[in-house]
Coordinates of C-alpha atoms in Angstrom, one line a residue:
Chain N
A1 CA 38.9 223.5 13.0
Q2 CA 41.6 225.6 13.8
R3 CA 40.5 229.7 12.8
V4 CA 42.2 232.7 13.5
T5 CA 40.0 235.8 14.3
Q6 CA 40.9 239.8 13.6
P7 CA 38.7 241.6 14.3
E8 CA 39.7 244.9 13.0
K9 CA 40.3 245.7 9.5
L10 CA 41.3 248.9 9.3
L11 CA 43.3 251.0 12.9
S12 CA 44.2 254.1 12.4
V13 CA 46.0 256.5 15.3
F14 CA 48.4 259.3 15.6
K15 CA 52.2 258.9 15.9
G16 CA 53.0 258.6 20.1
A17 CA 50.3 256.9 20.7
P18 CA 49.4 253.3 22.0
V19 CA 48.6 250.0 20.0
E20 CA 46.6 246.8 20.5
L21 CA 45.7 244.7 16.7
K22 CA 43.8 242.7 18.2
C23 CA 43.6 238.2 17.6
N24 CA 41.9 235.2 18.3
Y25 CA 42.2 232.2 17.7
S26 CA 40.9 228.3 18.1
Y27 CA 42.7 225.1 18.3
S28 CA 42.3 221.9 20.4
G29 CA 45.1 222.1 21.2
S30 CA 48.5 224.0 22.1
P31 CA 49.2 226.3 19.9
E32 CA 51.9 228.4 18.3
L33 CA 51.7 231.3 17.3
F34 CA 53.6 234.0 15.2
W35 CA 52.7 237.8 13.9
Y36 CA 53.9 238.5 10.6
V37 CA 53.9 241.6 8.8
Q38 CA 54.0 243.2 5.1
Y39 CA 55.3 246.8 4.5
S40 CA 54.7 248.5 1.3
R41 CA 55.7 246.8 -1.6
Q42 CA 57.3 244.6 0.8
R43 CA 57.1 240.7 1.3
L44 CA 55.9 239.3 4.1
Q45 CA 58.2 238.7 6.9
L46 CA 58.1 236.7 10.8
L47 CA 57.8 239.9 12.9
L48 CA 57.5 237.9 16.1
R49 CA 56.2 234.7 17.7
H50 CA 55.0 233.2 21.2
I51 CA 58.0 230.5 21.7
S52 CA 60.5 233.2 21.4
R53 CA 59.4 235.5 23.8
E54 CA 60.4 238.2 22.2
S55 CA 60.5 241.9 21.3
I56 CA 60.6 243.2 17.8
K57 CA 60.3 246.6 16.5
G58 CA 59.8 247.3 20.3
F59 CA 56.1 244.8 19.7
T60 CA 54.7 243.1 22.1
A61 CA 52.4 239.6 22.0
D62 CA 51.8 237.4 24.9
L63 CA 49.5 234.3 24.2
N64 CA 46.5 234.0 27.1
K65 CA 44.8 230.7 26.5
G66 CA 41.9 231.5 29.0
E67 CA 40.9 234.1 26.2
T68 CA 42.6 232.0 23.0
S69 CA 44.5 235.4 22.2
F70 CA 47.8 236.6 21.1
H71 CA 47.0 240.2 20.9
L72 CA 50.7 242.0 19.3
K73 CA 51.0 245.9 21.4
K74 CA 53.1 248.5 21.1
P75 CA 53.4 251.3 23.5
F76 CA 53.9 253.7 20.9
A77 CA 52.7 253.8 17.8
Q78 CA 55.9 254.7 15.2
E79 CA 55.0 255.8 11.2
E80 CA 57.2 252.9 10.0
D81 CA 54.8 250.4 11.2
S82 CA 51.8 251.4 8.9
A83 CA 52.0 248.2 7.7
M84 CA 49.3 244.9 7.2
Y85 CA 49.5 243.3 10.0
Y86 CA 48.4 238.5 9.3
C87 CA 48.4 236.7 12.8
A88 CA 49.0 233.3 12.4
L89 CA 48.6 230.3 13.6
S90 CA 50.8 226.3 12.6
D91 CA 49.0 223.0 12.8
N92 CA 51.8 221.0 15.3
N93 CA 50.2 218.0 13.9
F94 CA 50.5 218.7 10.1
N95 CA 53.2 221.5 10.2
K96 CA 50.2 224.2 8.3
F97 CA 50.1 227.1 8.4
Y98 CA 46.6 229.5 8.9
F99 CA 45.9 232.7 9.4
G100 CA 43.3 235.9 9.9
S101 CA 42.3 237.7 7.6
G102 CA 44.9 241.2 8.2
T103 CA 44.7 244.1 10.1
K104 CA 46.3 247.2 8.3
L105 CA 47.8 249.8 10.3
N106 CA 47.7 253.3 9.5
V107 CA 49.7 256.0 11.6
K108 CA 49.1 259.2 11.3
P109 CA 51.4 262.4 11.8
Chain V
N1 CA 70.8 235.0 -1.0
A2 CA 67.7 234.4 -3.6
G3 CA 66.0 232.3 -0.5
V4 CA 61.9 231.9 -2.2
T5 CA 61.6 232.7 -5.6
Q6 CA 58.1 233.0 -8.1
T7 CA 57.7 233.8 -10.4
P8 CA 56.0 235.0 -13.2
K9 CA 55.4 238.5 -10.8
F10 CA 51.9 239.2 -13.3
Q11 CA 49.9 237.4 -15.5
V12 CA 46.0 237.8 -17.3
L13 CA 44.7 235.3 -17.9
K14 CA 41.4 234.8 -19.8
T15 CA 39.0 231.9 -18.3
G16 CA 39.6 229.0 -19.2
Q17 CA 43.3 229.5 -20.3
S18 CA 45.5 226.8 -17.6
M19 CA 49.2 228.5 -16.7
T20 CA 51.9 226.9 -13.8
L21 CA 52.8 229.2 -10.7
Q22 CA 57.2 228.3 -10.2
C23 CA 58.3 228.2 -6.4
A24 CA 61.8 228.0 -5.8
Q25 CA 64.2 227.9 -2.9
D26 CA 68.1 227.7 -2.1
M27 CA 67.2 227.6 1.8
N28 CA 67.3 223.0 1.9
H29 CA 63.8 224.1 3.6
N30 CA 61.9 220.6 3.8
S31 CA 58.1 221.9 3.6
M32 CA 57.3 224.1 1.4
Y33 CA 53.3 226.6 0.6
W34 CA 51.8 227.8 -1.5
Y35 CA 48.5 230.6 -0.3
R36 CA 46.7 232.8 -2.6
Q37 CA 45.6 236.7 -0.8
D38 CA 42.8 238.3 -1.4
P39 CA 41.1 241.5 0.2
G40 CA 39.8 240.8 3.6
M41 CA 40.1 237.4 3.9
G42 CA 43.8 237.2 4.2
L43 CA 46.1 234.4 3.9
R44 CA 44.5 231.1 2.4
L45 CA 46.4 227.8 2.6
I46 CA 45.9 226.2 -1.1
Y47 CA 48.3 223.3 -1.2
Y48 CA 51.9 222.2 0.9
S49 CA 54.1 219.2 0.7
A50 CA 55.3 219.2 4.2
S51 CA 58.3 217.2 3.0
E52 CA 60.0 216.4 -1.0
G53 CA 57.6 213.7 -2.5
T54 CA 54.3 214.7 -0.1
T55 CA 51.6 217.2 -0.7
D56 CA 48.2 218.1 0.9
K57 CA 45.3 220.2 0.7
G58 CA 44.8 223.6 2.6
E59 CA 41.9 225.5 2.9
V60 CA 40.6 226.5 -0.9
P61 CA 42.1 223.1 -3.1
N62 CA 39.4 223.5 -5.6
G63 CA 40.8 224.5 -9.0
Y64 CA 44.1 224.0 -8.3
N65 CA 47.1 221.2 -8.8
V66 CA 51.3 221.1 -6.9
S67 CA 53.7 219.7 -7.6
R68 CA 56.7 219.0 -5.2
L69 CA 59.0 218.5 -8.0
N70 CA 61.9 218.1 -5.7
K71 CA 62.9 219.5 -2.4
R72 CA 63.7 222.9 -4.1
E73 CA 61.2 223.9 -6.2
F74 CA 57.0 223.3 -5.7
S75 CA 54.3 224.6 -8.3
L76 CA 51.2 225.4 -8.0
R77 CA 49.0 224.8 -11.6
L78 CA 45.5 226.3 -12.0
E79 CA 44.2 223.3 -14.8
S80 CA 41.4 226.0 -16.1
A81 CA 41.5 228.7 -14.6
A82 CA 37.8 231.3 -13.2
P83 CA 37.8 234.2 -12.5
S84 CA 36.9 233.6 -8.4
Q85 CA 41.0 232.6 -8.4
T86 CA 41.9 236.3 -9.6
S87 CA 44.2 237.3 -6.3
V88 CA 47.6 237.3 -5.1
Y89 CA 50.0 234.0 -5.1
F90 CA 52.3 233.8 -2.4
C91 CA 54.8 230.6 -2.3
A92 CA 56.6 230.0 1.5
S93 CA 58.5 227.4 2.8
S94 CA 59.8 226.6 5.7
E95 CA 62.0 224.2 7.5
G96 CA 59.4 221.4 8.4
R97 CA 58.7 222.4 12.1
A98 CA 55.4 224.1 13.9
V99 CA 58.3 226.2 15.3
E100 CA 60.4 227.8 12.3
K101 CA 59.1 230.4 10.4
L102 CA 57.6 230.5 7.3
F103 CA 60.0 232.6 4.7
F104 CA 58.0 233.8 1.5
G105 CA 57.9 234.5 -1.9
S106 CA 57.3 238.4 -3.5
G107 CA 54.5 237.3 -5.0
T108 CA 52.3 236.7 -8.1
Q109 CA 48.9 239.0 -9.4
L110 CA 47.0 236.9 -11.3
S111 CA 44.2 238.5 -13.2
V112 CA 42.0 236.4 -14.8
L113 CA 39.5 238.4 -17.5

């Protein structure tokens, strides 16, 4: 069965500190992986996706197939990064998306 | 550009009552989804519709039914609400390929007393 695990419920860092939000997955194929973000009082929205190899708002994520991980990183956290972050995996066979339990990032001034 | 529109935004039900959550998208997307969001559980897929005319169960379908009325609309029905269905419900849509992103509605906060 497909599964996405985010081990940290809450991550608190100071402004300017590096951030790493962990995501591990299990999937019996070649996964498509995403990070979604939900800012306070806003809709859940895509932050970045593996296939695009992009950097959005200074965030990057690398797919490590050996460790089955897709950790989200940012070298210098900003207060506006405070939000709920969800790692997600899409099932190529059925076009279903599975989400992790989410990590709340709190960036302190 | 409305995107994904959900109604209602808030609802309080008594145990045993029924209700339908409505969702519509104006992006001509093929696939639509219903998720519930619970603290510590993240988003869990209730039902999805890969294309017009098809629906399929997700991770937590019990107690729910869905209808893909047309390409635009995908409704979620609670026939006999239970307190365990207290949650925030999100509708989402996508073009229909696994690499495509999801567009979410603003959510429905449902309380079942």
